[in-house]
Amino acid sequence: MRWIVPAVLLLAACAPAPARQPVHTFEGSARVLLTVQTYRLTFTENRVTHDIRGTLVNRTSGDAFQATGTLLPATDGDLLTADISAGDSPRLNATVFGIGLRDVPLKAGALLSGTIRHDAFAGSLRVNGFSSALSMKRVQ
């Protein structure tokens, strides 16, 4: 009976530690319609499933969005694809001349896609059908 406790402790010491999920942070800008918007993308990467979770902050307006997607390894860089959603943003409920609007989000979702090569991201941010070129550099 005395040997059970040391054996359990020895086996627990041999168990692999959970893998740390790396945190990536990129900052850059995109020309959206007529103005330049600056962005900060911060996400964690699960290297086993290639899933990412994080936030995309529009630093010009101060709006923050949730980012979920994948970061897939490729020969010429890592391919990033993420759905950008406003989460629990305010929603519009109104009636104008008998026409009702219900549960319309005031912030639009987007699709972020591109390639990470070394410390640079080059891709696009597609919002409401309009695509804007987005380039960012790693900051951490």
Short mmCIF file of N, CA and C in Angstrom, two decimals:
data_model
loop_
_atom_site.label_atom_id
_atom_site.label_comp_id
_atom_site.label_asym_id
_atom_site.label_seq_id
_atom_site.Cartn_x
_atom_site.Cartn_y
_atom_site.Cartn_z
N MET A 1 0.82 -1.18 0.00
CA MET A 1 0.00 0.00 0.00
C MET A 1 0.87 1.25 0.00
N ARG A 2 2.02 1.20 0.66
CA ARG A 2 2.90 2.37 0.72
C ARG A 2 3.48 2.72 -0.63
N TRP A 3 3.64 1.76 -1.47
CA TRP A 3 4.28 2.01 -2.77
C TRP A 3 3.31 2.63 -3.79
N ILE A 4 1.99 2.63 -3.53
CA ILE A 4 1.01 3.15 -4.48
C ILE A 4 1.16 4.66 -4.66
N VAL A 5 1.33 5.39 -3.57
CA VAL A 5 1.44 6.85 -3.66
C VAL A 5 2.68 7.26 -4.47
N PRO A 6 3.88 6.72 -4.19
CA PRO A 6 5.02 7.11 -5.03
C PRO A 6 4.84 6.69 -6.49
N ALA A 7 4.21 5.55 -6.73
CA ALA A 7 4.01 5.11 -8.11
C ALA A 7 3.07 6.05 -8.85
N VAL A 8 2.01 6.51 -8.20
CA VAL A 8 1.07 7.45 -8.82
C VAL A 8 1.76 8.78 -9.09
N LEU A 9 2.56 9.26 -8.16
CA LEU A 9 3.28 10.51 -8.36
C LEU A 9 4.28 10.38 -9.50
N LEU A 10 4.95 9.24 -9.59
CA LEU A 10 5.91 9.01 -10.67
C LEU A 10 5.21 8.99 -12.03
N LEU A 11 4.06 8.34 -12.11
CA LEU A 11 3.29 8.31 -13.36
C LEU A 11 2.76 9.69 -13.73
N ALA A 12 2.34 10.46 -12.75
CA ALA A 12 1.84 11.81 -13.02
C ALA A 12 2.95 12.70 -13.54
N ALA A 13 4.17 12.49 -13.08
CA ALA A 13 5.30 13.29 -13.55
C ALA A 13 5.64 12.97 -15.00
N CYS A 14 5.32 11.77 -15.45
CA CYS A 14 5.61 11.38 -16.83
C CYS A 14 4.55 11.83 -17.82
N ALA A 15 3.39 12.27 -17.34
CA ALA A 15 2.31 12.68 -18.24
C ALA A 15 2.73 13.97 -18.97
N PRO A 16 2.39 14.05 -20.25
CA PRO A 16 2.77 15.25 -20.99
C PRO A 16 2.00 16.47 -20.50
N ALA A 17 2.70 17.58 -20.44
CA ALA A 17 2.06 18.82 -20.04
C ALA A 17 1.18 19.32 -21.19
N PRO A 18 0.08 19.98 -20.87
CA PRO A 18 -0.75 20.51 -21.94
C PRO A 18 0.03 21.52 -22.77
N ALA A 19 -0.14 21.45 -24.07
CA ALA A 19 0.59 22.35 -24.97
C ALA A 19 0.07 23.78 -24.80
N ARG A 20 1.00 24.73 -24.74
CA ARG A 20 0.62 26.13 -24.64
C ARG A 20 0.19 26.61 -26.02
N GLN A 21 -0.86 27.37 -26.03
CA GLN A 21 -1.33 27.93 -27.29
C GLN A 21 -0.63 29.27 -27.52
N PRO A 22 0.10 29.38 -28.62
CA PRO A 22 0.79 30.63 -28.87
C PRO A 22 -0.18 31.77 -29.16
N VAL A 23 0.20 32.97 -28.72
CA VAL A 23 -0.60 34.17 -28.96
C VAL A 23 0.09 34.98 -30.05
N HIS A 24 -0.67 35.36 -31.07
CA HIS A 24 -0.16 36.15 -32.18
C HIS A 24 -0.83 37.52 -32.17
N THR A 25 -0.05 38.57 -32.42
CA THR A 25 -0.61 39.92 -32.49
C THR A 25 -0.06 40.61 -33.72
N PHE A 26 -0.96 41.15 -34.53
CA PHE A 26 -0.60 41.87 -35.74
C PHE A 26 -1.28 43.23 -35.74
N GLU A 27 -0.61 44.24 -36.28
CA GLU A 27 -1.19 45.56 -36.44
C GLU A 27 -0.96 46.04 -37.86
N GLY A 28 -1.96 46.74 -38.40
CA GLY A 28 -1.82 47.26 -39.75
C GLY A 28 -3.01 48.10 -40.15
N SER A 29 -3.17 48.29 -41.45
CA SER A 29 -4.23 49.17 -41.92
C SER A 29 -4.82 48.68 -43.24
N ALA A 30 -6.01 49.21 -43.53
CA ALA A 30 -6.71 48.92 -44.77
C ALA A 30 -7.45 50.18 -45.20
N ARG A 31 -7.54 50.38 -46.50
CA ARG A 31 -8.35 51.49 -47.02
C ARG A 31 -9.75 50.95 -47.23
N VAL A 32 -10.68 51.42 -46.39
CA VAL A 32 -12.07 51.02 -46.47
C VAL A 32 -12.85 52.19 -47.05
N LEU A 33 -13.38 51.96 -48.25
CA LEU A 33 -14.02 53.01 -49.03
C LEU A 33 -13.06 54.18 -49.19
N LEU A 34 -13.28 55.30 -48.53
CA LEU A 34 -12.43 56.47 -48.74
C LEU A 34 -11.47 56.76 -47.59
N THR A 35 -11.56 56.00 -46.52
CA THR A 35 -10.73 56.28 -45.34
C THR A 35 -9.80 55.12 -45.03
N VAL A 36 -8.70 55.44 -44.38
CA VAL A 36 -7.77 54.41 -43.91
C VAL A 36 -8.14 54.04 -42.49
N GLN A 37 -8.33 52.76 -42.25
CA GLN A 37 -8.67 52.23 -40.93
C GLN A 37 -7.49 51.43 -40.42
N THR A 38 -7.15 51.59 -39.14
CA THR A 38 -6.08 50.80 -38.55
C THR A 38 -6.69 49.68 -37.71
N TYR A 39 -6.04 48.52 -37.75
CA TYR A 39 -6.56 47.33 -37.08
C TYR A 39 -5.48 46.67 -36.22
N ARG A 40 -5.96 45.93 -35.22
CA ARG A 40 -5.09 45.10 -34.38
C ARG A 40 -5.77 43.74 -34.26
N LEU A 41 -5.08 42.69 -34.70
CA LEU A 41 -5.59 41.33 -34.63
C LEU A 41 -4.77 40.57 -33.59
N THR A 42 -5.45 40.02 -32.61
CA THR A 42 -4.80 39.21 -31.57
C THR A 42 -5.56 37.89 -31.49
N PHE A 43 -4.82 36.77 -31.60
CA PHE A 43 -5.49 35.47 -31.54
C PHE A 43 -4.57 34.42 -30.97
N THR A 44 -5.19 33.36 -30.43
CA THR A 44 -4.46 32.18 -29.98
C THR A 44 -4.68 31.09 -31.01
N GLU A 45 -3.67 30.25 -31.14
CA GLU A 45 -3.69 29.19 -32.15
C GLU A 45 -3.59 27.84 -31.48
N ASN A 46 -4.50 26.94 -31.80
CA ASN A 46 -4.41 25.56 -31.36
C ASN A 46 -3.64 24.81 -32.45
N ARG A 47 -2.42 24.42 -32.16
CA ARG A 47 -1.56 23.82 -33.18
C ARG A 47 -1.99 22.41 -33.58
N VAL A 48 -2.82 21.78 -32.78
CA VAL A 48 -3.29 20.44 -33.13
C VAL A 48 -4.45 20.52 -34.12
N THR A 49 -5.43 21.38 -33.83
CA THR A 49 -6.62 21.49 -34.68
C THR A 49 -6.53 22.63 -35.69
N HIS A 50 -5.54 23.49 -35.56
CA HIS A 50 -5.33 24.67 -36.42
C HIS A 50 -6.44 25.71 -36.26
N ASP A 51 -7.22 25.63 -35.19
CA ASP A 51 -8.25 26.63 -34.93
C ASP A 51 -7.64 27.87 -34.29
N ILE A 52 -8.24 29.02 -34.58
CA ILE A 52 -7.82 30.26 -33.93
C ILE A 52 -9.04 30.91 -33.28
N ARG A 53 -8.78 31.66 -32.23
CA ARG A 53 -9.80 32.45 -31.54
C ARG A 53 -9.14 33.73 -31.09
N GLY A 54 -9.85 34.84 -31.27
CA GLY A 54 -9.27 36.09 -30.82
C GLY A 54 -10.17 37.28 -31.10
N THR A 55 -9.54 38.44 -31.24
CA THR A 55 -10.28 39.67 -31.47
C THR A 55 -9.62 40.48 -32.59
N LEU A 56 -10.45 41.18 -33.33
CA LEU A 56 -10.01 42.16 -34.31
C LEU A 56 -10.54 43.49 -33.82
N VAL A 57 -9.64 44.42 -33.55
CA VAL A 57 -10.02 45.74 -33.05
C VAL A 57 -9.78 46.76 -34.15
N ASN A 58 -10.83 47.52 -34.48
CA ASN A 58 -10.69 48.65 -35.38
C ASN A 58 -10.22 49.80 -34.50
N ARG A 59 -8.95 50.11 -34.57
CA ARG A 59 -8.37 51.13 -33.68
C ARG A 59 -8.82 52.53 -34.05
N THR A 60 -9.28 52.71 -35.28
CA THR A 60 -9.77 54.02 -35.70
C THR A 60 -11.10 54.34 -35.02
N SER A 61 -12.01 53.35 -35.00
CA SER A 61 -13.33 53.58 -34.41
C SER A 61 -13.43 53.09 -32.97
N GLY A 62 -12.51 52.21 -32.56
CA GLY A 62 -12.56 51.65 -31.21
C GLY A 62 -13.46 50.42 -31.09
N ASP A 63 -14.02 49.95 -32.19
CA ASP A 63 -14.89 48.78 -32.16
C ASP A 63 -14.07 47.49 -32.11
N ALA A 64 -14.56 46.53 -31.30
CA ALA A 64 -13.89 45.23 -31.17
C ALA A 64 -14.81 44.14 -31.69
N PHE A 65 -14.24 43.17 -32.39
CA PHE A 65 -14.99 42.08 -33.00
C PHE A 65 -14.35 40.75 -32.62
N GLN A 66 -15.16 39.70 -32.55
CA GLN A 66 -14.65 38.36 -32.28
C GLN A 66 -14.17 37.74 -33.58
N ALA A 67 -13.05 37.03 -33.50
CA ALA A 67 -12.48 36.35 -34.67
C ALA A 67 -12.35 34.87 -34.37
N THR A 68 -12.93 34.03 -35.23
CA THR A 68 -12.78 32.58 -35.13
C THR A 68 -12.52 32.04 -36.52
N GLY A 69 -11.60 31.09 -36.61
CA GLY A 69 -11.28 30.54 -37.92
C GLY A 69 -10.18 29.51 -37.85
N THR A 70 -9.36 29.47 -38.92
CA THR A 70 -8.29 28.49 -39.01
C THR A 70 -7.00 29.16 -39.47
N LEU A 71 -5.89 28.57 -39.08
CA LEU A 71 -4.56 28.95 -39.53
C LEU A 71 -3.89 27.68 -40.02
N LEU A 72 -3.89 27.51 -41.35
CA LEU A 72 -3.40 26.27 -41.94
C LEU A 72 -1.99 26.45 -42.49
N PRO A 73 -1.08 25.53 -42.16
CA PRO A 73 0.28 25.63 -42.71
C PRO A 73 0.29 25.33 -44.20
N ALA A 74 1.11 26.09 -44.93
CA ALA A 74 1.27 25.88 -46.37
C ALA A 74 2.76 26.08 -46.70
N THR A 75 3.14 25.74 -47.91
CA THR A 75 4.55 25.83 -48.28
C THR A 75 5.05 27.26 -48.37
N ASP A 76 4.20 28.20 -48.74
CA ASP A 76 4.66 29.59 -48.89
C ASP A 76 4.15 30.51 -47.79
N GLY A 77 3.70 29.97 -46.69
CA GLY A 77 3.21 30.77 -45.55
C GLY A 77 2.02 30.08 -44.92
N ASP A 78 1.48 30.65 -43.88
CA ASP A 78 0.31 30.10 -43.21
C ASP A 78 -0.94 30.80 -43.71
N LEU A 79 -1.97 30.02 -44.06
CA LEU A 79 -3.21 30.57 -44.59
C LEU A 79 -4.18 30.83 -43.45
N LEU A 80 -4.55 32.09 -43.28
CA LEU A 80 -5.48 32.50 -42.23
C LEU A 80 -6.83 32.80 -42.84
N THR A 81 -7.87 32.20 -42.28
CA THR A 81 -9.25 32.50 -42.66
C THR A 81 -10.04 32.63 -41.37
N ALA A 82 -10.73 33.77 -41.19
CA ALA A 82 -11.47 33.98 -39.95
C ALA A 82 -12.78 34.70 -40.21
N ASP A 83 -13.81 34.24 -39.53
CA ASP A 83 -15.09 34.94 -39.51
C ASP A 83 -15.01 35.99 -38.41
N ILE A 84 -15.38 37.20 -38.78
CA ILE A 84 -15.35 38.32 -37.83
C ILE A 84 -16.80 38.65 -37.49
N SER A 85 -17.14 38.60 -36.21
CA SER A 85 -18.52 38.88 -35.81
C SER A 85 -18.54 39.93 -34.71
N ALA A 86 -19.63 40.67 -34.68
CA ALA A 86 -19.77 41.73 -33.69
C ALA A 86 -20.20 41.20 -32.33
N GLY A 87 -20.53 39.93 -32.26
CA GLY A 87 -20.92 39.35 -30.98
C GLY A 87 -22.25 39.92 -30.50
N ASP A 88 -22.27 40.42 -29.29
CA ASP A 88 -23.49 40.96 -28.70
C ASP A 88 -23.59 42.46 -28.93
N SER A 89 -23.43 42.90 -30.16
CA SER A 89 -23.53 44.32 -30.46
C SER A 89 -24.99 44.76 -30.39
N PRO A 90 -25.21 46.05 -30.22
CA PRO A 90 -26.60 46.55 -30.20
C PRO A 90 -27.32 46.22 -31.51
N ARG A 91 -28.62 46.00 -31.41
CA ARG A 91 -29.42 45.65 -32.57
C ARG A 91 -30.57 46.64 -32.70
N LEU A 92 -30.99 46.85 -33.93
CA LEU A 92 -32.03 47.82 -34.24
C LEU A 92 -33.38 47.14 -34.34
N ASN A 93 -34.36 47.69 -33.64
CA ASN A 93 -35.76 47.26 -33.73
C ASN A 93 -36.57 48.53 -33.97
N ALA A 94 -37.15 48.68 -35.15
CA ALA A 94 -37.86 49.92 -35.47
C ALA A 94 -38.96 49.64 -36.49
N THR A 95 -39.91 50.58 -36.55
CA THR A 95 -40.96 50.55 -37.54
C THR A 95 -41.03 51.91 -38.19
N VAL A 96 -40.97 51.94 -39.53
CA VAL A 96 -41.05 53.19 -40.28
C VAL A 96 -42.13 53.02 -41.33
N PHE A 97 -43.19 53.84 -41.24
CA PHE A 97 -44.30 53.78 -42.19
C PHE A 97 -44.84 52.37 -42.35
N GLY A 98 -44.96 51.66 -41.26
CA GLY A 98 -45.54 50.33 -41.29
C GLY A 98 -44.57 49.23 -41.67
N ILE A 99 -43.35 49.57 -42.02
CA ILE A 99 -42.34 48.56 -42.36
C ILE A 99 -41.48 48.35 -41.13
N GLY A 100 -41.42 47.12 -40.67
CA GLY A 100 -40.70 46.83 -39.44
C GLY A 100 -39.32 46.25 -39.67
N LEU A 101 -38.40 46.69 -38.87
CA LEU A 101 -37.05 46.12 -38.83
C LEU A 101 -36.89 45.51 -37.46
N ARG A 102 -36.47 44.27 -37.43
CA ARG A 102 -36.32 43.62 -36.15
C ARG A 102 -34.98 42.90 -36.08
N ASP A 103 -34.28 43.15 -34.99
CA ASP A 103 -33.04 42.44 -34.67
C ASP A 103 -31.96 42.60 -35.75
N VAL A 104 -31.82 43.81 -36.30
CA VAL A 104 -30.80 44.11 -37.30
C VAL A 104 -29.54 44.59 -36.58
N PRO A 105 -28.40 43.88 -36.73
CA PRO A 105 -27.18 44.32 -36.03
C PRO A 105 -26.68 45.65 -36.56
N LEU A 106 -26.22 46.51 -35.64
CA LEU A 106 -25.70 47.82 -36.03
C LEU A 106 -24.26 47.74 -36.52
N LYS A 107 -23.59 46.65 -36.21
CA LYS A 107 -22.22 46.42 -36.70
C LYS A 107 -22.25 45.21 -37.63
N ALA A 108 -21.56 45.33 -38.74
CA ALA A 108 -21.54 44.26 -39.73
C ALA A 108 -20.44 43.25 -39.43
N GLY A 109 -20.70 41.99 -39.76
CA GLY A 109 -19.67 40.96 -39.68
C GLY A 109 -18.77 41.05 -40.90
N ALA A 110 -17.72 40.26 -40.92
CA ALA A 110 -16.76 40.32 -42.03
C ALA A 110 -16.08 38.97 -42.18
N LEU A 111 -15.31 38.86 -43.26
CA LEU A 111 -14.46 37.69 -43.50
C LEU A 111 -13.04 38.19 -43.69
N LEU A 112 -12.14 37.68 -42.89
CA LEU A 112 -10.72 38.03 -42.97
C LEU A 112 -9.99 36.83 -43.56
N SER A 113 -9.22 37.06 -44.62
CA SER A 113 -8.46 35.96 -45.22
C SER A 113 -7.15 36.50 -45.76
N GLY A 114 -6.14 35.65 -45.72
CA GLY A 114 -4.84 36.06 -46.23
C GLY A 114 -3.76 35.08 -45.84
N THR A 115 -2.51 35.50 -46.04
CA THR A 115 -1.35 34.66 -45.79
C THR A 115 -0.40 35.34 -44.83
N ILE A 116 0.11 34.57 -43.88
CA ILE A 116 1.14 35.06 -42.97
C ILE A 116 2.47 34.48 -43.44
N ARG A 117 3.37 35.36 -43.81
CA ARG A 117 4.73 34.97 -44.20
C ARG A 117 5.69 35.71 -43.29
N HIS A 118 6.51 34.94 -42.60
CA HIS A 118 7.46 35.49 -41.63
C HIS A 118 6.69 36.32 -40.62
N ASP A 119 6.85 37.62 -40.59
CA ASP A 119 6.18 38.49 -39.62
C ASP A 119 5.19 39.43 -40.27
N ALA A 120 4.66 39.07 -41.44
CA ALA A 120 3.74 39.95 -42.15
C ALA A 120 2.49 39.20 -42.58
N PHE A 121 1.35 39.86 -42.48
CA PHE A 121 0.08 39.34 -42.96
C PHE A 121 -0.34 40.17 -44.16
N ALA A 122 -0.69 39.52 -45.24
CA ALA A 122 -1.22 40.20 -46.43
C ALA A 122 -2.49 39.48 -46.83
N GLY A 123 -3.59 40.23 -46.90
CA GLY A 123 -4.85 39.61 -47.25
C GLY A 123 -5.93 40.63 -47.48
N SER A 124 -7.17 40.22 -47.19
CA SER A 124 -8.29 41.10 -47.42
C SER A 124 -9.31 40.97 -46.29
N LEU A 125 -10.06 42.04 -46.12
CA LEU A 125 -11.15 42.10 -45.16
C LEU A 125 -12.41 42.40 -45.96
N ARG A 126 -13.34 41.46 -45.98
CA ARG A 126 -14.56 41.61 -46.78
C ARG A 126 -15.72 41.94 -45.86
N VAL A 127 -16.28 43.16 -46.03
CA VAL A 127 -17.39 43.64 -45.21
C VAL A 127 -18.53 44.05 -46.13
N ASN A 128 -19.70 43.51 -45.90
CA ASN A 128 -20.90 43.85 -46.69
C ASN A 128 -20.66 43.75 -48.19
N GLY A 129 -19.93 42.76 -48.62
CA GLY A 129 -19.69 42.56 -50.05
C GLY A 129 -18.54 43.37 -50.62
N PHE A 130 -17.97 44.27 -49.84
CA PHE A 130 -16.84 45.07 -50.31
C PHE A 130 -15.55 44.52 -49.71
N SER A 131 -14.57 44.29 -50.54
CA SER A 131 -13.30 43.73 -50.10
C SER A 131 -12.23 44.83 -50.06
N SER A 132 -11.50 44.89 -48.96
CA SER A 132 -10.42 45.87 -48.79
C SER A 132 -9.12 45.14 -48.52
N ALA A 133 -8.05 45.55 -49.21
CA ALA A 133 -6.73 44.95 -48.97
C ALA A 133 -6.27 45.34 -47.57
N LEU A 134 -5.77 44.37 -46.83
CA LEU A 134 -5.32 44.59 -45.46
C LEU A 134 -3.91 44.05 -45.32
N SER A 135 -3.00 44.86 -44.81
CA SER A 135 -1.63 44.40 -44.54
C SER A 135 -1.30 44.74 -43.10
N MET A 136 -0.67 43.77 -42.42
CA MET A 136 -0.32 43.93 -41.00
C MET A 136 1.05 43.34 -40.73
N LYS A 137 1.69 43.82 -39.70
CA LYS A 137 2.97 43.32 -39.23
C LYS A 137 2.82 42.77 -37.83
N ARG A 138 3.61 41.73 -37.51
CA ARG A 138 3.61 41.15 -36.16
C ARG A 138 4.22 42.15 -35.18
N VAL A 139 3.58 42.29 -34.01
CA VAL A 139 4.09 43.23 -33.03
C VAL A 139 4.59 42.57 -31.76
N GLN A 140 4.33 41.29 -31.55
CA GLN A 140 4.84 40.63 -30.35
C GLN A 140 5.55 39.36 -30.70
#
